[in-house]
Coordinates of C-alpha atoms and ligand atoms in Angstrom, one line a residue:
Chain A
M638 CA 3.8 24.7 43.3
I639 CA 1.1 25.9 40.9
E640 CA -0.1 29.6 40.8
A641 CA -2.7 31.3 38.7
I642 CA -2.4 35.0 38.2
N643 CA -5.4 37.0 36.9
L644 CA -6.4 34.0 34.8
K645 CA -8.9 34.5 32.1
K646 CA -10.5 32.2 29.5
Y647 CA -13.0 33.6 27.1
Y648 CA -14.8 31.8 24.4
K649 CA -16.3 33.6 21.5
M650 CA -19.6 32.2 20.4
G651 CA -20.7 34.3 17.5
P652 CA -21.5 37.7 18.9
V653 CA -21.6 36.4 22.5
V654 CA -18.4 36.2 24.6
V655 CA -18.6 33.4 27.2
K656 CA -16.3 34.2 30.1
A657 CA -15.5 30.7 31.4
L658 CA -12.8 32.1 33.8
N659 CA -12.7 35.9 34.6
G660 CA -9.8 36.7 36.6
V661 CA -8.8 33.8 38.8
N662 CA -6.0 34.2 41.4
M663 CA -5.0 31.1 43.4
R664 CA -2.1 29.2 44.6
V665 CA -1.6 25.5 45.5
E666 CA 1.5 24.4 47.3
N667 CA 3.3 21.1 46.8
G668 CA 1.7 18.2 48.7
E669 CA -1.5 20.0 49.2
F670 CA -4.9 18.3 48.6
V671 CA -7.4 20.8 47.4
S672 CA -10.9 20.6 46.0
I673 CA -12.7 23.0 43.6
M674 CA -16.4 23.3 43.8
G675 CA -18.9 25.4 42.3
P676 CA -22.1 25.2 40.1
S677 CA -22.2 23.8 36.8
G678 CA -20.7 26.1 34.0
S679 CA -18.8 28.0 36.8
G680 CA -15.5 27.2 35.0
K681 CA -14.0 24.4 37.1
S682 CA -13.0 22.2 34.2
T683 CA -11.6 25.2 32.4
L684 CA -9.6 26.1 35.4
L685 CA -8.2 22.6 35.9
N686 CA -7.1 22.2 32.3
L687 CA -5.3 25.5 32.5
L688 CA -3.4 24.6 35.5
G689 CA -2.6 21.2 33.8
A690 CA -0.8 22.9 30.7
L691 CA -3.6 21.3 28.6
D692 CA -5.0 24.6 27.6
K693 CA -4.0 28.2 27.0
P694 CA -5.5 31.2 28.7
S695 CA -7.0 34.3 27.0
S696 CA -5.0 36.4 29.4
G697 CA -3.2 36.0 32.7
T698 CA -0.9 33.0 33.4
V699 CA -0.1 29.8 35.3
F700 CA 3.2 29.5 37.0
F701 CA 3.9 25.8 37.1
D702 CA 6.9 24.9 39.4
G703 CA 8.2 28.4 38.5
I704 CA 7.8 28.1 34.8
D705 CA 5.5 30.8 33.2
L706 CA 3.2 28.8 31.0
S707 CA 2.1 31.8 28.9
R708 CA 5.8 32.2 27.7
V709 CA 6.8 28.8 26.7
D710 CA 5.9 27.0 23.5
E711 CA 4.0 23.8 23.0
A712 CA 6.8 21.4 23.3
V713 CA 7.5 22.5 26.9
L714 CA 3.8 22.0 27.6
Y715 CA 3.5 18.6 26.5
R716 CA 6.7 17.7 28.2
L717 CA 5.4 18.9 31.5
R718 CA 2.2 17.0 31.0
R719 CA 4.4 14.0 30.3
K720 CA 6.7 14.4 33.3
K721 CA 4.8 16.1 36.1
V722 CA 1.0 15.9 35.5
G723 CA -1.5 13.1 35.9
F724 CA -5.1 13.7 34.6
V725 CA -8.3 11.9 35.8
F726 CA -11.6 12.3 34.1
Q727 CA -15.0 11.9 35.0
S728 CA -15.6 9.7 31.8
F729 CA -12.4 7.6 32.4
N730 CA -11.3 8.0 28.7
L731 CA -9.8 4.5 28.6
I732 CA -9.1 3.3 24.9
P733 CA -11.7 0.5 24.4
T734 CA -9.7 -1.8 22.3
L735 CA -6.7 -2.1 24.7
S736 CA -6.5 -4.0 27.9
A737 CA -6.2 -2.4 31.3
I738 CA -2.4 -2.7 31.5
E739 CA -1.9 -1.4 27.9
N740 CA -4.1 1.6 28.8
V741 CA -2.0 2.2 31.8
L742 CA 1.2 2.1 29.6
I743 CA -0.1 4.8 27.1
P744 CA 1.7 7.7 28.8
L745 CA 4.9 5.7 28.5
V746 CA 4.7 5.0 24.8
P747 CA 6.5 8.0 23.5
T748 CA 9.1 8.4 26.3
G749 CA 11.1 5.4 25.3
T750 CA 10.8 3.6 28.6
P751 CA 12.2 0.2 28.3
K752 CA 9.2 -2.3 27.8
M753 CA 9.9 -4.5 30.8
R754 CA 10.3 -1.5 33.0
G755 CA 7.1 0.1 32.0
Y756 CA 5.3 -3.3 32.4
R757 CA 6.5 -4.0 35.7
K758 CA 5.6 -0.3 36.8
A759 CA 2.1 -0.8 35.3
K760 CA 1.5 -4.0 37.1
E761 CA 2.5 -2.6 40.4
L762 CA 0.1 0.4 39.9
L763 CA -2.8 -1.9 38.9
E764 CA -2.0 -3.8 42.2
T765 CA -2.1 -0.8 44.2
V766 CA -5.5 0.1 42.9
G767 CA -6.5 -3.5 43.5
L768 CA -7.0 -4.6 39.9
E769 CA -4.3 -7.4 39.7
K770 CA -6.9 -9.7 38.6
R771 CA -8.1 -7.5 35.8
M772 CA -5.0 -6.6 33.9
L773 CA -5.8 -8.2 30.6
H774 CA -9.5 -7.1 30.6
K775 CA -10.9 -4.6 28.1
P776 CA -12.7 -1.6 29.5
S777 CA -16.0 -3.0 28.4
E778 CA -15.4 -6.0 30.6
M779 CA -15.0 -3.8 33.7
S780 CA -17.3 -1.9 36.2
G781 CA -17.3 1.9 36.2
G782 CA -15.4 1.9 39.4
E783 CA -12.7 -0.6 38.0
Q784 CA -12.4 1.6 34.8
Q785 CA -11.7 4.7 36.9
R786 CA -9.1 2.8 38.9
V787 CA -7.4 1.9 35.7
A788 CA -7.4 5.5 34.8
M789 CA -5.9 6.4 38.0
A790 CA -3.2 3.8 37.3
R791 CA -2.6 5.5 34.2
A792 CA -2.4 9.0 35.8
L793 CA 0.3 7.6 38.1
V794 CA 2.5 5.8 35.7
N795 CA 4.8 8.7 35.0
D796 CA 5.2 9.4 38.6
P797 CA 3.5 12.8 38.4
S798 CA 4.2 15.6 41.0
I799 CA 0.4 16.7 40.7
I800 CA -2.9 14.9 40.0
L801 CA -5.7 16.8 38.5
A802 CA -9.0 15.0 38.7
D803 CA -12.2 16.4 37.1
E804 CA -15.2 14.8 39.0
P805 CA -13.4 11.4 39.2
T806 CA -16.4 10.0 41.2
G807 CA -19.0 11.6 38.9
N808 CA -19.8 8.3 37.0
V809 CA -19.6 5.7 39.8
D810 CA -21.9 4.9 42.8
S811 CA -21.2 6.5 46.2
R812 CA -19.3 3.5 47.7
T813 CA -16.8 3.3 44.7
G814 CA -16.5 6.9 44.9
K815 CA -15.4 6.6 48.5
E816 CA -12.9 4.0 47.5
I817 CA -11.5 6.3 44.9
M818 CA -11.2 9.2 47.1
S819 CA -9.6 7.1 49.8
L820 CA -7.0 5.9 47.1
L821 CA -6.4 9.5 46.2
S822 CA -5.9 10.7 49.7
D823 CA -3.7 7.8 50.5
L824 CA -1.5 8.9 47.5
N825 CA -1.3 12.4 48.8
Q826 CA -0.4 11.3 52.3
R827 CA 2.3 8.5 51.4
M828 CA 3.8 10.0 48.2
G829 CA 3.2 13.7 48.9
T830 CA 1.6 14.0 45.5
T831 CA -0.2 17.4 45.1
L832 CA -3.8 16.7 44.5
I833 CA -6.6 19.0 43.0
V834 CA -10.0 17.5 42.6
V835 CA -13.1 19.1 41.0
T836 CA -16.2 17.8 42.6
H837 CA -19.9 18.5 43.2
D838 CA -19.9 16.3 46.3
P839 CA -19.8 18.4 49.5
E840 CA -18.6 15.3 51.4
I841 CA -15.5 15.1 49.2
G842 CA -15.0 18.8 49.6
K843 CA -15.0 18.4 53.3
A844 CA -12.5 15.6 53.3
T845 CA -9.9 17.7 51.4
Q846 CA -7.6 20.4 53.2
R847 CA -9.0 23.3 51.4
T848 CA -11.9 24.1 49.0
I849 CA -11.8 26.7 46.2
Q850 CA -15.3 28.0 45.3
L851 CA -15.9 29.1 41.9
K852 CA -19.0 31.0 40.7
D853 CA -19.2 32.5 37.1
G854 CA -15.6 32.2 36.5
K855 CA -14.4 33.9 39.6
I856 CA -13.3 32.6 43.1
V857 CA -15.8 33.4 45.8
D858 CA -15.2 33.1 49.6
Chain B
M447 CA 3.8 2.4 19.6
L448 CA 3.4 -0.3 17.0
E449 CA 1.1 -2.4 19.0
I450 CA -1.4 0.5 19.3
V451 CA -1.1 1.2 15.6
V452 CA -1.8 -2.4 14.7
N453 CA -4.6 -2.3 17.1
N454 CA -6.1 0.7 15.3
V455 CA -5.7 -1.0 12.0
M456 CA -7.5 -4.0 13.1
R457 CA -10.3 -2.1 15.0
R458 CA -12.7 -1.9 12.0
K459 CA -11.9 -5.0 10.3
A460 CA -14.5 -4.8 7.6
R461 CA -13.5 -1.3 6.6
T462 CA -9.9 -2.1 6.8
I463 CA -10.4 -5.1 4.4
L464 CA -12.3 -3.0 1.9
T465 CA -9.6 -0.3 1.9
L466 CA -7.0 -2.9 1.5
L467 CA -9.0 -4.4 -1.4
G468 CA -9.0 -0.9 -3.0
I469 CA -5.3 -0.4 -3.1
S470 CA -4.6 -4.0 -3.6
L471 CA -6.6 -4.1 -6.8
G472 CA -4.6 -1.0 -8.2
V473 CA -1.4 -2.7 -7.2
A474 CA -2.6 -6.0 -8.9
A475 CA -3.3 -4.0 -12.0
I476 CA 0.1 -2.5 -12.0
V477 CA 1.8 -6.0 -11.4
T478 CA -0.3 -7.8 -14.1
L479 CA -0.6 -5.2 -16.8
V480 CA 3.2 -4.2 -16.6
S481 CA 4.3 -7.9 -16.5
L482 CA 2.0 -8.5 -19.5
S483 CA 3.5 -5.7 -21.4
V484 CA 6.9 -6.7 -20.7
G485 CA 6.0 -10.2 -21.7
L486 CA 4.5 -8.8 -24.8
K487 CA 7.7 -7.0 -25.5
S488 CA 10.0 -10.0 -25.0
N489 CA 7.5 -12.3 -27.2
A490 CA 7.6 -9.6 -30.0
M491 CA 11.5 -9.2 -29.7
D492 CA 11.9 -12.9 -29.9
I493 CA 9.8 -13.1 -32.8
M494 CA 11.5 -10.2 -34.7
G495 CA 14.8 -11.7 -34.0
K496 CA 13.8 -15.3 -35.1
V497 CA 11.0 -14.9 -37.6
A498 CA 13.3 -15.0 -40.7
G499 CA 17.1 -15.1 -39.8
D500 CA 19.0 -11.9 -39.9
I501 CA 17.1 -10.0 -42.8
T502 CA 13.7 -10.3 -43.9
V503 CA 12.8 -9.2 -47.5
M504 CA 9.3 -8.7 -48.7
E505 CA 7.7 -6.8 -51.6
E506 CA 8.1 -3.2 -51.3
G507 CA 5.0 -1.7 -49.4
Q508 CA 3.6 -5.2 -48.8
M509 CA 3.6 -7.3 -45.7
F510 CA 3.4 -11.2 -45.2
T511 CA 0.7 -12.8 -47.3
M512 CA 0.2 -9.6 -49.4
S513 CA 3.9 -9.7 -50.4
N514 CA 4.6 -11.1 -54.0
L515 CA 8.2 -12.1 -54.7
T516 CA 9.8 -14.8 -57.1
E517 CA 12.6 -17.3 -57.1
D518 CA 14.4 -15.0 -59.5
V519 CA 14.4 -12.2 -56.8
M520 CA 15.8 -14.7 -54.4
G521 CA 18.6 -15.6 -56.9
Q522 CA 19.5 -12.1 -57.0
I523 CA 19.6 -11.8 -53.4
Q524 CA 21.7 -14.8 -53.1
N525 CA 24.5 -13.2 -55.2
I526 CA 24.8 -10.1 -53.2
S527 CA 28.1 -9.9 -51.4
G528 CA 27.7 -10.4 -47.7
V529 CA 24.8 -12.9 -48.0
Q530 CA 25.6 -16.3 -46.8
M531 CA 22.2 -18.0 -47.3
V532 CA 18.7 -17.3 -48.3
A533 CA 15.5 -19.3 -47.8
P534 CA 11.9 -18.8 -49.1
T535 CA 8.6 -18.7 -47.2
V536 CA 5.0 -18.8 -48.5
M537 CA 2.8 -18.0 -45.7
L538 CA -0.7 -19.5 -45.6
M539 CA -3.5 -18.3 -43.3
D540 CA -6.7 -20.3 -42.9
M541 CA -8.9 -17.5 -41.9
S542 CA -11.8 -19.9 -41.4
R543 CA -10.2 -20.8 -38.2
G544 CA -10.0 -17.2 -36.9
F545 CA -7.1 -14.8 -36.6
N546 CA -4.0 -15.7 -34.5
T547 CA -5.5 -19.0 -33.2
V548 CA -3.7 -22.2 -32.9
G549 CA -3.6 -24.0 -36.3
T550 CA -4.4 -20.9 -38.5
D551 CA -0.8 -20.3 -39.7
A552 CA 1.0 -22.7 -42.2
R553 CA 4.4 -21.9 -43.9
G554 CA 5.6 -23.3 -46.9
V555 CA 9.3 -23.9 -46.9
D556 CA 11.8 -25.5 -49.1
P557 CA 12.6 -28.7 -47.2
G558 CA 16.2 -29.1 -48.2
L559 CA 17.1 -25.3 -47.9
E560 CA 15.3 -25.0 -44.7
E561 CA 17.1 -27.8 -43.0
R562 CA 20.4 -26.0 -43.5
F563 CA 18.9 -22.5 -42.9
S564 CA 17.1 -23.4 -39.5
S565 CA 19.0 -26.2 -38.1
S566 CA 20.8 -24.0 -35.6
S567 CA 17.6 -22.4 -34.6
W568 CA 15.2 -25.4 -34.3
D569 CA 15.0 -28.5 -32.0
I570 CA 13.4 -31.6 -33.4
I571 CA 11.3 -32.7 -30.5
E572 CA 9.9 -35.8 -32.2
G573 CA 10.1 -37.4 -35.6
R574 CA 12.0 -35.8 -38.5
P575 CA 11.9 -32.6 -40.5
I576 CA 10.0 -32.8 -43.9
R577 CA 11.8 -33.7 -47.0
S578 CA 11.5 -32.6 -50.7
S579 CA 9.5 -35.6 -51.5
D580 CA 7.0 -34.9 -48.8
S581 CA 4.1 -33.3 -50.6
S582 CA 1.5 -34.0 -48.1
N583 CA 3.6 -34.3 -44.8
T584 CA 3.9 -31.6 -42.3
M585 CA 6.0 -30.7 -39.2
A586 CA 4.0 -29.0 -36.5
G587 CA 5.3 -26.3 -34.0
V588 CA 5.4 -27.6 -30.6
V589 CA 2.8 -25.0 -29.2
L590 CA 0.6 -26.2 -31.8
A591 CA 1.0 -29.9 -31.2
D592 CA 0.6 -29.3 -27.5
Q593 CA -2.7 -27.6 -28.1
L594 CA -4.1 -29.9 -30.5
D595 CA -2.6 -33.1 -28.9
L596 CA -0.9 -34.0 -32.0
R597 CA 1.5 -36.9 -32.2
V598 CA 3.8 -38.1 -35.2
G599 CA 1.9 -40.3 -37.5
E600 CA -1.4 -38.4 -37.0
T601 CA -3.3 -36.9 -39.8
I602 CA -4.6 -33.4 -39.8
E603 CA -6.6 -31.3 -42.2
Y604 CA -5.5 -28.0 -43.3
M605 CA -7.5 -25.9 -46.0
G606 CA -9.2 -29.0 -47.3
E607 CA -6.1 -31.0 -47.6
E608 CA -4.9 -33.8 -45.3
F609 CA -1.4 -33.8 -44.0
R610 CA 0.5 -36.5 -42.0
V611 CA 2.6 -35.2 -39.1
V612 CA 6.1 -36.4 -39.5
G613 CA 7.7 -34.2 -37.1
I614 CA 7.4 -31.8 -34.1
I615 CA 9.7 -28.9 -33.8
S616 CA 10.4 -26.0 -31.5
F617 CA 11.9 -22.7 -32.4
G618 CA 11.4 -21.5 -28.7
N619 CA 9.0 -18.9 -30.0
T620 CA 5.3 -18.7 -29.7
L621 CA 4.5 -17.5 -33.2
L622 CA 6.8 -19.8 -35.1
D623 CA 5.8 -22.7 -32.7
Q624 CA 2.1 -22.2 -33.5
A625 CA 2.5 -23.0 -37.2
Y626 CA 2.4 -26.0 -39.4
Y627 CA 5.4 -26.4 -41.9
I628 CA 4.6 -27.7 -45.3
N629 CA 6.5 -28.1 -48.6
I630 CA 6.6 -24.8 -50.4
D631 CA 5.2 -26.3 -53.5
T632 CA 2.1 -27.7 -51.7
A633 CA 1.6 -24.3 -50.2
R634 CA 1.9 -22.5 -53.7
R635 CA -0.7 -25.2 -55.0
I636 CA -3.1 -24.4 -52.0
A637 CA -2.7 -20.6 -52.4
N638 CA -3.2 -21.0 -56.3
R639 CA 0.1 -19.3 -57.1
P640 CA 2.7 -20.0 -59.7
S641 CA 5.6 -22.3 -59.1
D642 CA 8.0 -19.7 -58.4
Y643 CA 5.9 -17.6 -56.1
I644 CA 7.5 -16.6 -52.6
N645 CA 6.1 -14.2 -49.8
M646 CA 9.2 -13.6 -47.9
I647 CA 12.8 -14.3 -48.3
R648 CA 14.9 -14.7 -45.2
V649 CA 18.6 -13.9 -45.3
K650 CA 21.6 -14.9 -43.4
V651 CA 24.7 -12.6 -43.4
S652 CA 28.3 -14.1 -43.8
T653 CA 29.5 -11.9 -41.0
P654 CA 27.5 -11.1 -37.8
G655 CA 27.0 -7.3 -37.3
T656 CA 26.5 -6.5 -41.0
E657 CA 22.9 -7.0 -41.1
E658 CA 22.1 -3.5 -41.6
E659 CA 24.7 -2.9 -44.1
V660 CA 23.6 -5.9 -46.1
A661 CA 20.0 -5.1 -46.0
K662 CA 20.9 -1.6 -47.3
R663 CA 22.8 -3.1 -50.1
I664 CA 19.8 -5.4 -51.2
N665 CA 17.5 -2.4 -51.2
L666 CA 19.9 -0.6 -53.5
T667 CA 20.5 -3.4 -55.9
V668 CA 17.2 -5.4 -56.2
P669 CA 14.1 -3.2 -57.2
G670 CA 10.8 -3.6 -55.9
V671 CA 11.8 -5.1 -52.5
E672 CA 12.1 -4.0 -49.0
A673 CA 14.8 -5.6 -46.8
R674 CA 14.9 -5.0 -43.0
S675 CA 17.3 -6.2 -40.7
S676 CA 15.7 -7.8 -37.7
E677 CA 17.6 -5.6 -35.5
V678 CA 16.0 -2.4 -37.0
M679 CA 12.6 -3.9 -36.9
S680 CA 13.1 -4.9 -33.2
E681 CA 14.1 -1.4 -32.5
Q682 CA 10.8 -0.1 -33.9
V683 CA 8.7 -2.6 -32.3
G684 CA 10.7 -2.0 -29.1
D685 CA 9.9 1.6 -29.2
F686 CA 6.4 1.0 -29.7
L687 CA 6.1 -1.4 -26.9
D688 CA 8.0 0.9 -24.8
I689 CA 5.1 3.4 -25.1
I690 CA 2.6 0.8 -24.4
G691 CA 4.5 -0.1 -21.3
K692 CA 4.6 3.4 -20.1
V693 CA 0.7 3.8 -20.9
T694 CA 0.2 0.7 -19.0
W695 CA 2.0 1.9 -16.0
A696 CA 0.1 5.2 -16.1
I697 CA -3.2 3.7 -16.3
S698 CA -2.5 1.2 -13.5
A699 CA -0.9 3.8 -11.3
L700 CA -4.1 5.8 -11.7
A701 CA -6.0 2.7 -10.4
A702 CA -3.7 2.4 -7.5
I703 CA -4.1 6.1 -6.7
V704 CA -7.9 5.6 -6.4
G705 CA -6.9 3.0 -3.9
G706 CA -4.7 5.6 -2.2
V707 CA -7.7 8.0 -2.0
G708 CA -9.6 5.1 -0.3
I709 CA -6.8 4.8 2.4
A710 CA -7.0 8.7 3.0
N711 CA -10.7 8.4 3.4
T712 CA -10.5 5.4 5.7
M713 CA -7.9 7.1 7.8
L714 CA -9.7 10.3 7.9
M715 CA -12.7 8.6 9.2
S716 CA -10.8 6.4 11.8
V717 CA -9.1 9.7 12.9
I718 CA -12.5 11.6 13.4
E719 CA -13.8 8.4 15.2
R720 CA -11.0 8.4 17.5
T721 CA -10.9 12.1 18.2
K722 CA -11.5 11.8 21.9
E723 CA -8.7 9.2 22.3
I724 CA -6.4 11.4 20.5
G725 CA -7.3 14.1 23.0
L726 CA -6.5 11.7 25.7
L727 CA -3.1 11.0 24.2
K728 CA -2.3 14.5 24.1
A729 CA -3.4 15.0 27.7
V730 CA -1.1 12.3 28.9
G731 CA 1.9 13.9 27.2
W732 CA 2.0 12.8 23.5
S733 CA 3.5 15.4 21.3
N734 CA 2.0 16.4 17.9
A735 CA 4.7 14.4 16.4
D736 CA 3.9 11.3 18.3
V737 CA 0.3 11.4 17.4
M738 CA 1.3 12.1 13.6
K739 CA 3.7 9.1 13.7
T740 CA 1.0 6.6 14.8
V741 CA -1.3 7.8 12.0
L742 CA 1.3 7.8 9.4
L743 CA 2.5 4.3 10.5
E744 CA -1.1 3.2 10.2
G745 CA -1.2 4.4 6.7
L746 CA 2.2 2.7 6.0
I747 CA 0.9 -0.6 7.3
L748 CA -2.3 -0.2 5.2
G749 CA 0.0 0.5 2.1
F750 CA 2.2 -2.4 2.8
L751 CA -0.7 -5.0 3.4
G752 CA -2.4 -3.5 0.2
G753 CA 0.9 -4.0 -1.6
I754 CA 1.4 -7.6 -0.6
I755 CA -2.1 -8.5 -1.4
G756 CA -1.9 -6.7 -4.6
V757 CA 1.3 -8.4 -5.7
G758 CA -0.4 -11.8 -4.8
L759 CA -3.4 -11.1 -6.8
G760 CA -1.4 -9.6 -9.8
Y761 CA 0.7 -12.9 -9.8
G762 CA -2.5 -15.0 -9.6
A763 CA -3.9 -13.1 -12.6
L764 CA -0.6 -13.5 -14.6
V765 CA -0.5 -17.3 -13.9
V766 CA -4.2 -17.5 -15.3
V767 CA -3.0 -15.5 -18.5
R768 CA 0.1 -17.7 -18.8
N769 CA -2.1 -20.8 -18.7
E770 CA -4.5 -19.3 -21.2
V771 CA -1.9 -18.1 -23.7
P772 CA 0.7 -20.8 -24.2
G773 CA 4.4 -19.7 -24.5
F774 CA 3.5 -16.2 -23.1
A775 CA 6.7 -14.6 -21.7
G776 CA 5.0 -12.4 -19.1
E777 CA 6.8 -12.5 -15.8
I778 CA 7.0 -10.8 -12.6
T779 CA 10.4 -9.6 -11.8
V780 CA 11.7 -8.7 -8.4
L781 CA 12.2 -5.2 -9.5
L782 CA 8.5 -4.9 -10.4
I783 CA 7.4 -6.2 -7.1
A784 CA 9.8 -3.7 -5.4
E785 CA 8.4 -0.8 -7.4
A786 CA 4.8 -2.0 -6.8
M787 CA 5.5 -2.3 -2.9
I788 CA 7.3 1.1 -2.7
F789 CA 4.5 2.7 -4.7
A790 CA 1.7 1.1 -2.5
I791 CA 3.6 2.1 0.7
S792 CA 4.2 5.6 -0.5
L793 CA 0.4 5.8 -1.4
G794 CA -0.4 4.7 2.2
V795 CA 1.9 7.2 3.8
V796 CA 0.8 10.1 1.4
G797 CA -3.0 9.0 2.0
G798 CA -2.2 9.2 5.7
L799 CA -0.7 12.7 5.7
Y800 CA -3.7 14.8 5.9
P801 CA -5.5 12.6 8.4
A802 CA -2.2 12.6 10.5
Y803 CA -1.9 16.4 10.2
R804 CA -5.5 16.7 11.4
A805 CA -5.1 14.4 14.3
A806 CA -1.8 15.9 15.4
N807 CA -3.3 19.5 15.4
L808 CA -6.4 18.6 17.4
N809 CA -6.9 20.7 20.5
P810 CA -7.0 18.2 23.4
V811 CA -9.5 20.2 25.4
V812 CA -12.0 20.2 22.4
A813 CA -11.2 16.6 21.5
L814 CA -11.7 15.2 25.0
K815 CA -15.2 16.9 25.1
T816 CA -16.4 15.2 21.9
E817 CA -18.6 12.1 22.1
Ligands
ATP1775 N1 -15.0 25.1 23.9 C1 -16.0 25.8 24.5 N2 -16.5 26.7 23.8 C2 -17.5 27.6 24.3 N3 -17.9 27.7 25.4 C3 -17.3 26.9 26.3 C4 -16.2 25.8 25.9 N4 -15.8 25.3 26.9 C5 -16.4 25.6 28.0 N5 -17.3 26.6 27.6 C6 -18.3 27.4 28.7 O1 -17.5 27.9 29.6 C7 -18.1 27.8 30.8 C8 -17.3 27.0 31.8 O2 -17.2 25.7 31.5 P1 -16.6 24.5 32.4 O3 -16.6 23.2 31.6 O4 -15.3 24.9 32.8 O5 -17.7 24.5 33.5 P2 -17.7 23.4 34.6 O6 -17.7 24.3 35.8 O7 -16.8 22.4 34.6 O8 -19.1 22.8 34.6 P3 -19.6 21.5 35.0 O9 -19.6 21.3 36.5 O10 -20.9 21.2 34.3 O11 -18.6 20.4 34.5 C9 -19.4 27.2 30.6 O12 -20.4 28.3 30.6 C10 -19.3 26.6 29.1 O13 -20.5 26.6 28.4
MG1776 MG1 -16.6 20.4 34.2

C-alpha cells in the first residue's frame, strides 16, 4: 500500500518558487490499477517519482508498505527501489550499447543474483513481452514499441510489488500503445502487481480502475 | 558489472585510445628512463671496478690523459707493503674521431706486465695478446672489433700510424672493450712523451679487502699522486647515479601524471555523457556505491591497459637503445614493471575518483531529465 500525506514539492527558481506539488493526499491499495491524469506541468511526474522513492519531498511524506520515506536514509530508499519498485519511462531509457537482454539484467547487476538465474529470468520476461527474437538486438535496432517492451521487462526483472509508469505510451503509436497497456493490465490481473500509470490519453484513463486528476500540484475531483 | 564497465570503456574507441596513449607514454617514459639509468649505473660500476684493478693512481688533481707520472713513481708504489702488482697505462684519445665513439681510445700497456696483471680479467676471443716486441701490433676490444668488423690479421690506422690486429679481447666492460691496446712505448712515441711517461698506474693488492688501506698508504708515502680504491670511486659515482635515478623517476612520473589527468578528463566527459543512464541505474536500485564502483573500475581498466601498453613501448624503446649502444646494460626488471603497473593503475583509480564521486551523487530525477 502506498499513501501520500500532504505531499509538497517546491522548486526554487531564483526568486520564484514553483509549487510542483502542493499538498497531495492519496492512497493506492495493493493490486490496484490507477491512472494519474492532468495537464502538462500539473505535477504528475513529480508525484510518481516521490511515490517510487526516487525523489524527496519538500514536506509531507509517503508511506510505502508502512515505511515513512521521510524518516529513512538513502540506503533504505535504493533498496526499496531495488526490491519493490519497477519504473517505466516515456523515453524508455535503455542503454544504447547493451543488447535487449543485457538491458533487462541491469537492475540485477548489484544484487549478486547468480548469472544463470538472472539470464533465465530475463529471457522469460522477454518472451512474455513477445521479444524472444530480439534478445541480442541493440535498442537502435528496435522499434519504439519493442524498446518500450524491453523497458517493461526490465521493470519486472526484480519482481516488483508496484510498477510506476510515466506516460509509457507517449512515444509509440496508438496500436503499440494498446499492446503495452494490455500487457500492463494483464500483469495486474494475473500477478496482482500494483500499477500506477501517468497518461494524457483518456482512453487509457478509462481502462484503469480509478483515475486521479491533478491540477496545479493538487488533486481535483 | 565488469561487462558493463568494459562496454563503457569500449564505447568511444578513439577517445579511449587517445587516453591510453597519454598514460602509456608516461609509463613508457618511466620504464625506459629508469632502466636506462639503472643500466648507466651498472655500466659505470663495472667500469669503476675493472678499469684499473683494485686501486688507480693518477697525478694529484689530474685525470686520465692530463695525469703525468713516471716509471720511478711506479717503482715506489710497487715497494709499498700490501701491493702485489702494478701496471702502467698511457691513454691516447684520437679526438679527430669524436669523443667517446668507437675507435677513439687507445691504451698503451706494457705487454709482459699486462698479461700477468689482466689475465684473470680478460678473455682472448681471437688471436693472441701483444708482446714486448710488437711495436706496431694491437689488440682490439671486442666491442670495437664488432663495430668495425675487425678480424685478426687486418691492418688499422690510428693517429697516423698503421697497426696490425693480432688479437681480440674482451673485458666484459663496454669502455674497456671499445679501446685498442698497443705497446706502451709506441703510445709514448705517438703522444710525444719521454720513455718513462705514464698516465695511470693500476695497483693490485695482496689481500682482498685492504684496497682502501693500501690506497691511503700510497697517498701518504708517495708525494704528488692520488690513489683511489675502485670501491670508493664506485661509491661516489654510485651516489651520483642514484641522484640521476631519482630525478629520472620524478621526471617520468610527472609525464605519467599528465597521462593520469587525461584519464580524469576522459572519465569526467564520459560520466557527463552518461548522466541520463546513471540516473536510470539509480532509479532501478543501484546504490551510490554501485555507481561509484563501476566508474572506478573503468579508471582501473584504463590505467591497467595504459600500463601494459606503456611497458611494451618502454621495452621497445630500450631495445632500440641497446641496439644503438653496444654493450649497454640497461634492463627492464620485473620490479620495474610491477612498479610501473601499480603506478599506472593507481593513476587510473585516482583519476577516476572525482568523476566517480560526481556520478554517484547525481540526483536521479534530474539526471533522467537531461538529454
Ligand atoms: N527540477 C526542476 N526544477 C524546477 N522546476 C521543476 C523541476 N522539475 C519539475 N519542475 C516543475 O514542476 C512542475 C511539475 O512538473 P512535472 O514534471 O511533475 O509535470 P508533469 O505533470 O509531469 O508534466 P508533463 O505532462 O509535461 O510531463 C512543472 O511546472 C515543472 O516545470
Ligand atoms: Mg511528466
